[in-house]
Short mmCIF file of N, CA and C in Angstrom, two decimals:
data_model
loop_
_atom_site.label_atom_id
_atom_site.label_comp_id
_atom_site.label_asym_id
_atom_site.label_seq_id
_atom_site.Cartn_x
_atom_site.Cartn_y
_atom_site.Cartn_z
N MET A 1 -27.89 -12.76 5.55
CA MET A 1 -28.78 -11.82 7.18
C MET A 1 -27.48 -11.33 7.50
N THR A 2 -28.53 -10.87 8.02
CA THR A 2 -27.52 -9.42 8.70
C THR A 2 -27.87 -9.14 10.21
N SER A 3 -27.59 -8.43 10.60
CA SER A 3 -27.49 -8.46 12.07
C SER A 3 -29.35 -7.00 11.47
N GLU A 4 -29.05 -6.34 10.98
CA GLU A 4 -29.87 -4.73 11.42
C GLU A 4 -31.54 -5.92 10.97
N ASN A 5 -31.85 -6.91 10.46
CA ASN A 5 -32.71 -7.73 9.61
C ASN A 5 -33.24 -8.66 10.39
N VAL A 6 -32.21 -8.71 12.05
CA VAL A 6 -33.25 -9.71 13.36
C VAL A 6 -33.11 -8.54 13.81
N SER A 7 -34.38 -9.44 14.49
CA SER A 7 -34.83 -8.17 16.16
C SER A 7 -35.25 -8.85 16.86
N GLU A 8 -35.56 -8.76 17.64
CA GLU A 8 -35.34 -9.52 19.43
C GLU A 8 -37.63 -9.56 19.38
N SER A 9 -37.90 -9.05 18.47
CA SER A 9 -39.15 -9.95 18.33
C SER A 9 -39.87 -10.76 17.12
N ASP A 10 -38.28 -11.37 16.40
CA ASP A 10 -37.97 -12.11 15.64
C ASP A 10 -37.28 -13.49 15.64
N PRO A 11 -37.03 -14.31 17.30
CA PRO A 11 -36.40 -15.31 17.05
C PRO A 11 -36.58 -16.43 15.34
N VAL A 12 -34.77 -16.46 15.29
CA VAL A 12 -35.17 -17.41 14.57
C VAL A 12 -35.87 -19.37 15.23
N GLU A 13 -36.46 -20.33 14.38
CA GLU A 13 -36.54 -21.05 14.89
C GLU A 13 -35.81 -22.69 13.95
N PRO A 14 -34.61 -23.00 15.74
CA PRO A 14 -33.97 -24.19 15.03
C PRO A 14 -34.94 -24.96 14.61
N THR A 15 -36.07 -25.42 15.47
CA THR A 15 -36.93 -26.44 15.24
C THR A 15 -36.80 -26.55 13.50
N LYS A 16 -37.10 -26.16 12.71
CA LYS A 16 -37.86 -25.76 10.97
C LYS A 16 -36.11 -25.69 10.94
N ALA A 17 -35.23 -24.95 10.98
CA ALA A 17 -33.96 -25.55 10.03
C ALA A 17 -33.93 -27.70 10.71
N ALA A 18 -33.56 -27.23 11.84
CA ALA A 18 -33.47 -28.97 11.51
C ALA A 18 -34.21 -30.08 11.43
N SER A 19 -36.11 -29.57 11.24
CA SER A 19 -36.75 -30.71 10.59
C SER A 19 -36.06 -30.22 8.87
N ALA A 20 -35.56 -29.25 8.03
CA ALA A 20 -35.78 -28.91 6.55
C ALA A 20 -34.46 -30.24 7.04
N ARG A 21 -33.55 -30.88 7.75
CA ARG A 21 -31.68 -30.82 7.54
C ARG A 21 -32.81 -32.04 8.20
N ALA A 22 -33.50 -32.99 7.68
CA ALA A 22 -33.92 -34.36 8.98
C ALA A 22 -34.73 -33.86 7.63
N VAL A 23 -35.56 -33.58 7.17
CA VAL A 23 -36.14 -34.15 5.34
C VAL A 23 -35.34 -34.27 4.04
N ASP A 24 -33.98 -33.59 4.62
CA ASP A 24 -32.88 -33.20 3.08
C ASP A 24 -32.73 -34.74 3.71
N ASP A 25 -32.18 -35.30 4.68
CA ASP A 25 -31.34 -36.61 5.31
C ASP A 25 -32.46 -37.45 4.66
N GLN A 26 -33.71 -37.56 4.55
CA GLN A 26 -34.64 -38.88 4.98
C GLN A 26 -34.80 -39.07 2.73
N LEU A 27 -35.31 -38.15 2.58
CA LEU A 27 -34.74 -38.11 1.08
C LEU A 27 -33.71 -38.79 0.13
N ILE A 28 -32.03 -37.97 1.13
CA ILE A 28 -31.40 -38.98 0.87
C ILE A 28 -31.23 -40.17 1.56
N ASP A 29 -31.75 -40.68 1.97
CA ASP A 29 -31.12 -41.89 2.56
C ASP A 29 -32.43 -43.37 1.82
N GLU A 30 -33.48 -42.22 1.23
CA GLU A 30 -34.36 -43.25 0.67
C GLU A 30 -34.05 -42.92 -1.05
N LEU A 31 -34.03 -42.47 -1.72
CA LEU A 31 -32.96 -42.30 -2.86
C LEU A 31 -31.58 -43.35 -3.16
N VAL A 32 -30.85 -43.01 -1.98
CA VAL A 32 -30.05 -43.93 -1.75
C VAL A 32 -30.14 -45.04 -1.90
N GLY A 33 -31.31 -45.74 -0.61
CA GLY A 33 -31.75 -47.12 -0.43
C GLY A 33 -32.48 -47.40 -2.20
N ARG A 34 -33.38 -46.45 -2.19
CA ARG A 34 -34.22 -47.72 -3.93
C ARG A 34 -33.56 -47.59 -4.69
N ALA A 35 -32.28 -47.16 -4.84
CA ALA A 35 -30.88 -47.64 -6.04
C ALA A 35 -30.38 -48.61 -5.91
N GLN A 36 -30.13 -49.04 -4.46
CA GLN A 36 -29.13 -50.17 -3.77
C GLN A 36 -29.54 -51.40 -4.30
N SER A 37 -31.64 -50.71 -3.43
CA SER A 37 -32.64 -52.15 -3.99
C SER A 37 -32.76 -52.23 -5.15
N GLU A 38 -32.85 -51.42 -6.09
CA GLU A 38 -32.45 -51.95 -7.30
C GLU A 38 -31.99 -51.93 -8.47
N GLY A 39 -30.29 -52.48 -7.11
CA GLY A 39 -29.74 -52.18 -8.64
C GLY A 39 -28.27 -51.80 -8.97
N LEU A 40 -29.43 -50.43 -8.34
CA LEU A 40 -28.47 -49.18 -9.51
C LEU A 40 -26.81 -48.42 -8.78
N GLN A 41 -26.30 -48.13 -9.46
CA GLN A 41 -25.19 -47.79 -9.22
C GLN A 41 -25.60 -46.49 -8.58
N LEU A 42 -24.43 -46.14 -7.57
CA LEU A 42 -24.33 -44.20 -7.64
C LEU A 42 -23.82 -43.66 -8.03
N THR A 43 -22.34 -43.93 -8.77
CA THR A 43 -22.04 -43.62 -9.87
C THR A 43 -21.78 -44.28 -11.42
N GLY A 44 -21.11 -43.38 -12.57
CA GLY A 44 -20.69 -44.44 -13.24
C GLY A 44 -22.46 -43.92 -14.48
N GLU A 45 -22.03 -44.75 -15.10
CA GLU A 45 -23.20 -44.81 -16.80
C GLU A 45 -24.31 -45.16 -15.98
N GLY A 46 -25.36 -44.11 -16.19
CA GLY A 46 -26.77 -44.95 -15.52
C GLY A 46 -26.83 -45.13 -14.15
N GLY A 47 -25.89 -44.68 -13.41
CA GLY A 47 -26.50 -44.47 -11.86
C GLY A 47 -26.68 -43.51 -11.35
N LEU A 48 -27.24 -43.53 -10.51
CA LEU A 48 -27.98 -42.82 -9.48
C LEU A 48 -27.65 -41.37 -9.83
N LEU A 49 -26.14 -40.59 -9.47
CA LEU A 49 -26.33 -39.11 -10.09
C LEU A 49 -26.12 -38.40 -11.60
N GLN A 50 -26.10 -39.66 -11.86
CA GLN A 50 -26.43 -39.42 -13.51
C GLN A 50 -27.71 -38.86 -13.93
N GLN A 51 -28.31 -40.09 -13.35
CA GLN A 51 -30.06 -39.78 -13.69
C GLN A 51 -30.34 -38.48 -12.73
N LEU A 52 -30.18 -38.26 -11.20
CA LEU A 52 -30.23 -36.34 -10.95
C LEU A 52 -29.85 -35.36 -11.88
N THR A 53 -28.58 -35.01 -12.35
CA THR A 53 -28.66 -34.14 -12.89
C THR A 53 -29.01 -34.26 -14.29
N LYS A 54 -29.05 -35.28 -14.94
CA LYS A 54 -30.41 -34.62 -15.44
C LYS A 54 -31.35 -34.30 -15.42
N ARG A 55 -32.61 -35.13 -14.62
CA ARG A 55 -34.42 -34.74 -13.91
C ARG A 55 -33.60 -32.94 -13.79
N LEU A 56 -32.56 -32.65 -13.01
CA LEU A 56 -32.25 -31.49 -12.40
C LEU A 56 -31.71 -29.85 -13.33
N LEU A 57 -31.26 -30.91 -14.39
CA LEU A 57 -31.03 -29.63 -15.09
C LEU A 57 -31.77 -29.93 -16.43
N GLU A 58 -33.29 -30.59 -16.54
CA GLU A 58 -34.39 -31.22 -17.25
C GLU A 58 -35.58 -30.50 -17.03
N SER A 59 -34.87 -30.24 -15.62
CA SER A 59 -36.41 -29.64 -15.18
C SER A 59 -36.04 -28.10 -14.87
N ALA A 60 -34.88 -27.62 -14.77
CA ALA A 60 -34.23 -26.48 -14.69
C ALA A 60 -34.46 -25.46 -16.04
N LEU A 61 -34.17 -26.52 -17.50
CA LEU A 61 -34.79 -26.17 -18.71
C LEU A 61 -36.03 -25.54 -19.43
N GLU A 62 -37.00 -26.72 -17.86
CA GLU A 62 -38.04 -26.68 -18.34
C GLU A 62 -38.66 -24.74 -17.89
N GLY A 63 -38.10 -25.10 -16.29
CA GLY A 63 -38.79 -23.82 -15.98
C GLY A 63 -38.01 -22.79 -16.32
N GLU A 64 -37.18 -22.77 -17.50
CA GLU A 64 -36.74 -21.52 -17.95
C GLU A 64 -37.20 -20.95 -19.46
N ILE A 65 -37.38 -21.91 -19.87
CA ILE A 65 -38.76 -21.59 -21.02
C ILE A 65 -40.00 -20.66 -20.50
N THR A 66 -40.40 -21.74 -19.43
CA THR A 66 -42.06 -21.09 -19.44
C THR A 66 -41.68 -19.36 -18.55
N ASP A 67 -40.52 -19.34 -18.20
CA ASP A 67 -40.53 -17.95 -17.57
C ASP A 67 -40.32 -17.60 -18.64
N HIS A 68 -39.47 -17.50 -20.37
CA HIS A 68 -38.97 -17.11 -21.15
C HIS A 68 -40.96 -16.66 -22.33
N LEU A 69 -41.51 -17.90 -21.99
CA LEU A 69 -42.67 -18.05 -23.32
C LEU A 69 -43.14 -17.01 -22.28
N GLY A 70 -43.79 -16.86 -20.45
CA GLY A 70 -44.55 -16.64 -19.44
C GLY A 70 -45.70 -17.04 -19.55
N TYR A 71 -45.89 -18.67 -19.65
CA TYR A 71 -47.37 -19.74 -19.72
C TYR A 71 -46.66 -21.43 -18.87
N ASP A 72 -47.23 -22.13 -18.12
CA ASP A 72 -46.34 -22.95 -18.15
C ASP A 72 -47.06 -24.52 -19.10
N LYS A 73 -46.27 -25.09 -19.27
CA LYS A 73 -46.36 -26.30 -20.75
C LYS A 73 -48.02 -26.62 -20.20
N HIS A 74 -48.46 -26.43 -21.65
CA HIS A 74 -49.66 -27.02 -21.46
C HIS A 74 -51.44 -26.27 -21.42
N ASP A 75 -50.09 -24.83 -20.26
CA ASP A 75 -51.22 -23.76 -20.57
C ASP A 75 -52.05 -22.92 -21.48
N THR A 76 -54.11 -22.44 -21.12
CA THR A 76 -54.45 -22.26 -22.41
C THR A 76 -54.40 -20.99 -22.63
N ALA A 77 -53.37 -20.68 -22.02
CA ALA A 77 -52.93 -19.46 -22.32
C ALA A 77 -51.69 -18.42 -23.22
N GLY A 78 -51.12 -19.83 -23.76
CA GLY A 78 -50.87 -19.72 -24.48
C GLY A 78 -50.38 -20.04 -25.91
N LYS A 79 -52.40 -20.69 -25.72
CA LYS A 79 -52.42 -20.79 -27.88
C LYS A 79 -52.94 -19.78 -28.31
N ASN A 80 -52.77 -19.24 -29.89
CA ASN A 80 -52.51 -18.33 -30.62
C ASN A 80 -52.29 -17.36 -29.50
N GLY A 81 -51.16 -17.80 -29.27
CA GLY A 81 -50.53 -16.24 -28.05
C GLY A 81 -49.07 -15.65 -28.42
N GLY A 82 -49.43 -16.14 -30.11
CA GLY A 82 -47.75 -15.95 -31.20
C GLY A 82 -46.05 -17.03 -30.50
N ASN A 83 -45.99 -16.67 -30.00
CA ASN A 83 -44.13 -17.34 -29.62
C ASN A 83 -44.70 -18.70 -28.56
N SER A 84 -45.01 -19.67 -28.94
CA SER A 84 -45.30 -21.20 -27.69
C SER A 84 -43.74 -22.38 -28.15
N ARG A 85 -43.90 -23.34 -27.06
CA ARG A 85 -42.94 -24.13 -27.08
C ARG A 85 -43.51 -24.37 -28.61
N ASN A 86 -42.42 -25.67 -28.85
CA ASN A 86 -42.09 -26.28 -30.45
C ASN A 86 -41.28 -27.75 -30.35
N GLY A 87 -41.36 -28.08 -29.42
CA GLY A 87 -40.95 -29.61 -28.97
C GLY A 87 -39.26 -29.38 -27.94
N LYS A 88 -38.56 -29.76 -28.57
CA LYS A 88 -36.71 -30.31 -27.98
C LYS A 88 -36.38 -31.71 -28.55
N ARG A 89 -35.56 -31.49 -28.22
CA ARG A 89 -33.93 -31.11 -28.70
C ARG A 89 -33.12 -32.12 -28.06
N SER A 90 -32.13 -33.28 -28.48
CA SER A 90 -31.22 -33.69 -27.06
C SER A 90 -30.43 -33.51 -27.50
N LYS A 91 -29.76 -33.29 -26.54
CA LYS A 91 -28.09 -32.86 -26.02
C LYS A 91 -27.76 -33.83 -25.03
N THR A 92 -26.43 -34.18 -25.99
CA THR A 92 -25.11 -34.91 -24.51
C THR A 92 -24.64 -33.77 -24.07
N VAL A 93 -24.19 -33.25 -22.80
CA VAL A 93 -23.52 -32.60 -22.27
C VAL A 93 -21.89 -33.62 -21.47
N LEU A 94 -20.99 -33.05 -21.44
CA LEU A 94 -20.05 -33.53 -20.43
C LEU A 94 -20.18 -32.46 -19.18
N THR A 95 -20.82 -33.86 -17.54
CA THR A 95 -20.61 -33.22 -16.38
C THR A 95 -19.67 -33.26 -15.93
N ASP A 96 -19.48 -33.50 -14.58
CA ASP A 96 -18.87 -34.10 -13.21
C ASP A 96 -19.17 -35.58 -12.66
N VAL A 97 -19.91 -35.81 -13.59
CA VAL A 97 -20.41 -37.24 -13.70
C VAL A 97 -20.59 -38.15 -14.65
N GLY A 98 -19.69 -36.98 -15.54
CA GLY A 98 -19.64 -38.00 -16.50
C GLY A 98 -21.15 -37.46 -17.52
N PRO A 99 -21.08 -38.38 -19.22
CA PRO A 99 -21.30 -37.10 -19.76
C PRO A 99 -23.67 -37.62 -19.32
N VAL A 100 -24.03 -36.36 -20.00
CA VAL A 100 -25.79 -36.74 -19.41
C VAL A 100 -26.65 -36.29 -20.53
N GLU A 101 -26.85 -37.29 -21.27
CA GLU A 101 -28.44 -36.95 -22.23
C GLU A 101 -29.16 -36.40 -21.91
N ILE A 102 -29.23 -35.34 -22.05
CA ILE A 102 -30.79 -34.46 -21.86
C ILE A 102 -31.97 -33.63 -23.60
N THR A 103 -32.82 -33.64 -23.16
CA THR A 103 -33.88 -32.50 -24.32
C THR A 103 -34.03 -31.08 -23.22
N VAL A 104 -33.95 -30.45 -24.26
CA VAL A 104 -33.98 -29.37 -24.31
C VAL A 104 -35.48 -28.96 -24.68
N PRO A 105 -36.03 -27.83 -23.89
CA PRO A 105 -36.70 -27.26 -25.04
C PRO A 105 -37.03 -26.20 -25.58
N ARG A 106 -38.05 -25.52 -26.79
CA ARG A 106 -37.50 -24.92 -28.11
C ARG A 106 -38.83 -24.23 -28.31
N ASP A 107 -38.55 -23.07 -28.17
CA ASP A 107 -39.81 -22.50 -29.09
C ASP A 107 -39.90 -21.74 -30.48
N ARG A 108 -40.92 -21.34 -30.90
CA ARG A 108 -41.11 -21.00 -32.04
C ARG A 108 -40.93 -20.34 -32.11
N ASP A 109 -39.85 -19.08 -32.72
CA ASP A 109 -39.12 -17.90 -33.12
C ASP A 109 -38.06 -18.19 -32.76
N GLY A 110 -37.83 -19.04 -31.89
CA GLY A 110 -36.43 -18.86 -31.52
C GLY A 110 -35.67 -18.31 -30.55
N SER A 111 -35.84 -17.92 -29.95
CA SER A 111 -35.75 -16.53 -28.85
C SER A 111 -35.39 -17.61 -27.62
N PHE A 112 -35.90 -18.26 -27.51
CA PHE A 112 -35.43 -18.79 -26.14
C PHE A 112 -33.29 -19.30 -26.05
N GLU A 113 -33.34 -18.23 -25.10
CA GLU A 113 -31.59 -18.23 -25.44
C GLU A 113 -31.50 -19.66 -23.23
N PRO A 114 -31.61 -20.55 -23.14
CA PRO A 114 -30.69 -21.65 -21.75
C PRO A 114 -29.99 -20.89 -21.51
N LYS A 115 -30.52 -20.77 -19.94
CA LYS A 115 -29.02 -19.94 -19.60
C LYS A 115 -27.97 -21.05 -18.57
N ILE A 116 -28.78 -22.11 -17.97
CA ILE A 116 -28.27 -23.19 -17.15
C ILE A 116 -27.30 -24.50 -18.04
N VAL A 117 -27.74 -24.48 -19.54
CA VAL A 117 -26.94 -25.34 -20.35
C VAL A 117 -26.42 -24.79 -22.05
N LYS A 118 -25.71 -23.63 -21.93
CA LYS A 118 -26.34 -22.42 -22.95
C LYS A 118 -26.17 -23.16 -24.75
N LYS A 119 -26.74 -23.34 -26.00
CA LYS A 119 -26.79 -23.63 -26.64
C LYS A 119 -25.80 -23.58 -27.22
N ARG A 120 -24.87 -23.86 -27.67
CA ARG A 120 -23.51 -25.11 -28.14
C ARG A 120 -22.46 -25.18 -27.29
N GLN A 121 -23.54 -25.64 -25.78
CA GLN A 121 -21.87 -25.61 -25.24
C GLN A 121 -22.68 -27.77 -24.79
N LYS A 122 -21.07 -28.74 -24.88
CA LYS A 122 -20.57 -29.16 -24.70
C LYS A 122 -20.48 -29.89 -23.04
N ARG A 123 -20.36 -28.61 -22.61
CA ARG A 123 -19.63 -29.13 -21.14
C ARG A 123 -20.09 -28.56 -19.74
N LEU A 124 -20.40 -28.90 -18.90
CA LEU A 124 -21.15 -27.47 -17.87
C LEU A 124 -19.85 -27.41 -17.27
N THR A 125 -19.26 -26.62 -16.47
CA THR A 125 -18.36 -26.31 -16.22
C THR A 125 -17.56 -26.33 -15.41
N GLY A 126 -17.59 -27.46 -14.36
CA GLY A 126 -15.89 -27.86 -13.69
C GLY A 126 -15.81 -29.02 -14.64
N VAL A 127 -15.88 -29.69 -15.51
CA VAL A 127 -15.44 -29.97 -17.05
C VAL A 127 -14.01 -29.65 -17.31
N ASP A 128 -14.45 -28.12 -18.24
CA ASP A 128 -13.55 -27.59 -18.49
C ASP A 128 -12.45 -27.06 -17.27
N GLU A 129 -12.67 -27.23 -16.10
CA GLU A 129 -11.81 -26.67 -15.22
C GLU A 129 -10.64 -27.91 -14.59
N MET A 130 -11.20 -28.69 -14.77
CA MET A 130 -10.18 -30.46 -14.25
C MET A 130 -9.48 -30.67 -16.65
N VAL A 131 -10.20 -30.18 -17.04
CA VAL A 131 -8.93 -30.57 -18.76
C VAL A 131 -7.90 -29.25 -18.32
N ILE A 132 -7.57 -27.87 -17.95
CA ILE A 132 -7.32 -27.56 -18.17
C ILE A 132 -6.30 -27.30 -16.68
N SER A 133 -6.30 -28.71 -16.04
CA SER A 133 -5.82 -28.37 -14.36
C SER A 133 -4.86 -30.20 -14.60
N LEU A 134 -5.13 -30.60 -15.48
CA LEU A 134 -4.52 -32.66 -15.66
C LEU A 134 -3.66 -32.00 -17.12
N ALA A 135 -3.92 -30.43 -17.95
CA ALA A 135 -3.04 -30.20 -18.95
C ALA A 135 -1.54 -29.98 -18.42
N ALA A 136 -2.03 -28.27 -17.13
CA ALA A 136 -1.28 -27.29 -16.63
C ALA A 136 0.19 -28.43 -16.29
N LYS A 137 -0.45 -29.67 -15.71
CA LYS A 137 0.18 -31.14 -14.70
C LYS A 137 0.96 -31.86 -16.29
N GLY A 138 1.27 -31.14 -17.23
CA GLY A 138 2.04 -32.31 -18.33
C GLY A 138 1.20 -33.14 -18.51
N LEU A 139 -0.05 -33.33 -18.95
CA LEU A 139 -0.51 -34.25 -19.37
C LEU A 139 -0.31 -34.09 -20.54
N THR A 140 0.49 -35.06 -21.84
CA THR A 140 -1.00 -34.64 -22.91
C THR A 140 -2.34 -35.40 -23.72
N THR A 141 -2.93 -34.69 -24.37
CA THR A 141 -4.02 -34.13 -25.18
C THR A 141 -4.49 -35.89 -24.60
N GLY A 142 -3.75 -36.74 -25.44
CA GLY A 142 -3.83 -38.32 -25.11
C GLY A 142 -4.54 -38.84 -24.10
N GLU A 143 -3.68 -38.00 -23.41
CA GLU A 143 -3.69 -38.54 -21.22
C GLU A 143 -4.52 -38.63 -21.34
N VAL A 144 -5.05 -36.88 -21.61
CA VAL A 144 -6.07 -36.34 -20.46
C VAL A 144 -7.56 -36.54 -21.13
N GLN A 145 -7.00 -37.11 -22.53
CA GLN A 145 -8.70 -38.26 -23.38
C GLN A 145 -8.66 -39.49 -22.47
N ALA A 146 -7.17 -40.15 -22.32
CA ALA A 146 -7.51 -41.52 -21.78
C ALA A 146 -7.92 -41.24 -20.03
N HIS A 147 -8.14 -40.49 -19.75
CA HIS A 147 -8.36 -40.19 -17.95
C HIS A 147 -9.81 -39.51 -18.18
N LEU A 148 -10.40 -39.02 -19.01
CA LEU A 148 -12.17 -38.33 -18.85
C LEU A 148 -12.98 -40.12 -19.73
N ALA A 149 -12.11 -41.21 -20.58
CA ALA A 149 -12.80 -42.49 -20.67
C ALA A 149 -12.59 -42.84 -19.84
N GLU A 150 -11.70 -42.72 -18.41
CA GLU A 150 -11.51 -44.21 -17.61
C GLU A 150 -12.60 -43.66 -17.55
N VAL A 151 -12.76 -42.60 -16.52
CA VAL A 151 -12.83 -42.14 -15.06
C VAL A 151 -14.31 -42.05 -15.25
N TYR A 152 -15.01 -41.34 -15.99
CA TYR A 152 -16.38 -40.66 -16.92
C TYR A 152 -17.17 -41.23 -17.48
N GLY A 153 -16.53 -42.44 -18.51
CA GLY A 153 -16.70 -42.83 -19.35
C GLY A 153 -17.25 -42.33 -20.84
N ALA A 154 -16.32 -41.57 -21.16
CA ALA A 154 -17.29 -40.05 -21.30
C ALA A 154 -16.06 -39.78 -23.26
N ASP A 155 -16.86 -40.37 -24.18
CA ASP A 155 -15.91 -39.87 -25.53
C ASP A 155 -15.03 -39.13 -26.21
N VAL A 156 -14.47 -38.03 -25.94
CA VAL A 156 -13.98 -37.03 -26.09
C VAL A 156 -12.59 -36.82 -26.93
N SER A 157 -13.18 -36.15 -28.76
CA SER A 157 -11.69 -35.95 -29.41
C SER A 157 -10.54 -35.16 -28.50
N ARG A 158 -9.75 -35.50 -28.88
CA ARG A 158 -8.09 -34.26 -29.11
C ARG A 158 -8.38 -33.20 -28.93
N GLN A 159 -9.45 -32.90 -30.32
CA GLN A 159 -9.60 -31.32 -31.23
C GLN A 159 -10.33 -31.14 -29.99
N THR A 160 -11.42 -31.76 -29.23
CA THR A 160 -12.23 -30.45 -28.49
C THR A 160 -11.40 -30.83 -27.03
N ILE A 161 -11.17 -31.38 -27.20
CA ILE A 161 -9.57 -31.42 -25.34
C ILE A 161 -9.21 -29.80 -25.44
N CYS A 162 -8.18 -29.93 -26.62
CA CYS A 162 -7.73 -28.36 -27.42
C CYS A 162 -8.41 -27.85 -27.54
N HIS A 163 -9.68 -27.28 -27.64
CA HIS A 163 -11.10 -26.25 -27.63
C HIS A 163 -10.48 -25.71 -26.31
N GLN A 164 -10.54 -25.12 -25.11
CA GLN A 164 -11.13 -25.05 -23.80
C GLN A 164 -12.00 -23.86 -24.00
N GLY A 165 -13.70 -23.58 -23.46
CA GLY A 165 -14.29 -22.45 -22.85
C GLY A 165 -14.73 -21.69 -24.19
N ASP A 166 -13.31 -20.91 -24.63
CA ASP A 166 -13.68 -20.16 -26.07
C ASP A 166 -13.63 -20.10 -27.29
N GLY A 167 -13.21 -21.41 -27.13
CA GLY A 167 -13.46 -21.74 -28.33
C GLY A 167 -12.30 -22.08 -29.08
N THR A 168 -11.04 -21.57 -28.89
CA THR A 168 -9.99 -20.70 -29.79
C THR A 168 -8.70 -21.57 -29.67
N ALA A 169 -8.29 -21.51 -29.74
CA ALA A 169 -7.45 -23.32 -30.29
C ALA A 169 -6.28 -23.23 -29.44
N ARG A 170 -5.83 -23.68 -28.60
CA ARG A 170 -4.92 -23.21 -27.46
C ARG A 170 -3.63 -24.18 -27.54
N CYS A 171 -3.76 -25.40 -28.67
CA CYS A 171 -2.65 -26.72 -28.02
C CYS A 171 -1.95 -26.23 -29.53
N ALA A 172 -0.42 -25.38 -28.66
CA ALA A 172 0.24 -25.23 -29.69
C ALA A 172 1.78 -26.52 -29.11
N SER A 173 1.49 -27.56 -29.71
CA SER A 173 2.87 -29.03 -29.78
C SER A 173 4.34 -28.44 -29.10
N SER A 174 4.36 -28.79 -28.50
CA SER A 174 5.11 -28.58 -27.31
C SER A 174 5.73 -29.87 -27.58
N THR A 175 7.54 -30.34 -27.15
CA THR A 175 7.85 -31.71 -27.25
C THR A 175 8.34 -32.32 -24.97
N ARG A 176 7.85 -32.79 -25.09
CA ARG A 176 8.91 -33.49 -23.48
C ARG A 176 10.30 -33.67 -23.76
N SER A 177 10.80 -33.63 -22.55
CA SER A 177 12.71 -34.17 -22.91
C SER A 177 12.55 -35.72 -23.59
N ASP A 178 11.28 -37.06 -23.41
CA ASP A 178 11.46 -37.95 -24.26
C ASP A 178 11.19 -38.27 -25.32
N GLY A 179 10.96 -37.10 -26.17
CA GLY A 179 9.67 -37.13 -27.42
C GLY A 179 8.30 -37.16 -27.16
N SER A 180 7.83 -36.96 -26.25
CA SER A 180 6.51 -37.53 -26.17
C SER A 180 5.45 -35.81 -26.44
N ALA A 181 4.98 -36.34 -28.02
CA ALA A 181 3.91 -34.78 -27.48
C ALA A 181 3.97 -33.80 -26.33
N ARG A 182 3.52 -33.26 -25.90
CA ARG A 182 3.01 -32.57 -24.07
C ARG A 182 2.29 -31.38 -24.89
N SER A 183 0.86 -31.29 -24.32
CA SER A 183 0.31 -29.82 -24.28
C SER A 183 0.91 -28.90 -23.21
N PRO A 184 -0.05 -27.79 -23.78
CA PRO A 184 0.40 -26.69 -22.71
C PRO A 184 -0.73 -26.19 -22.42
N PRO A 185 -0.04 -25.45 -20.14
CA PRO A 185 -0.87 -25.42 -20.17
C PRO A 185 -2.36 -24.43 -20.16
N GLY A 186 -3.69 -24.96 -20.47
CA GLY A 186 -4.69 -24.33 -20.90
C GLY A 186 -5.46 -25.20 -22.12
N CYS A 187 -4.28 -26.47 -22.54
CA CYS A 187 -4.79 -26.91 -24.30
C CYS A 187 -5.81 -28.45 -22.87
#
């Protein structure tokens, strides 16, 4: 918002902002409280963060297909209208909170191109940067693989680690002074 958009007759209501913040805090407190009372971990396999990530991604994908098709799920406007929903497919993506299995909606003519989790995308943004950073620090692909397994519970092959982002192999073998294989930066 710029100063040109605010006039003296349009006062900003701090109570609305504070009220929205209080609602957000209440919602977070409620989620954490419910998770703890049900014995659900906040992080790790099946934890609250993984479940929230799954629900958020699937909700966004449903919104994307609704926008693509031009009508809501179960809306009669889509009946006999050509392209329509055609089930879902399961997909596991590696996220900053570990592997998350999501269901991705499909359309009959295959023209739906999701934006938040693209077709054939295996990892969400932060993971690639982390792998590149670890490799740049001198970790071998095996050490990166072990780190992902230990921290995120993700079983990622060395081949997958070597193929970052654009799908081009960048794993030219180089050797450390102790004789072990080393991943070059970006691998």
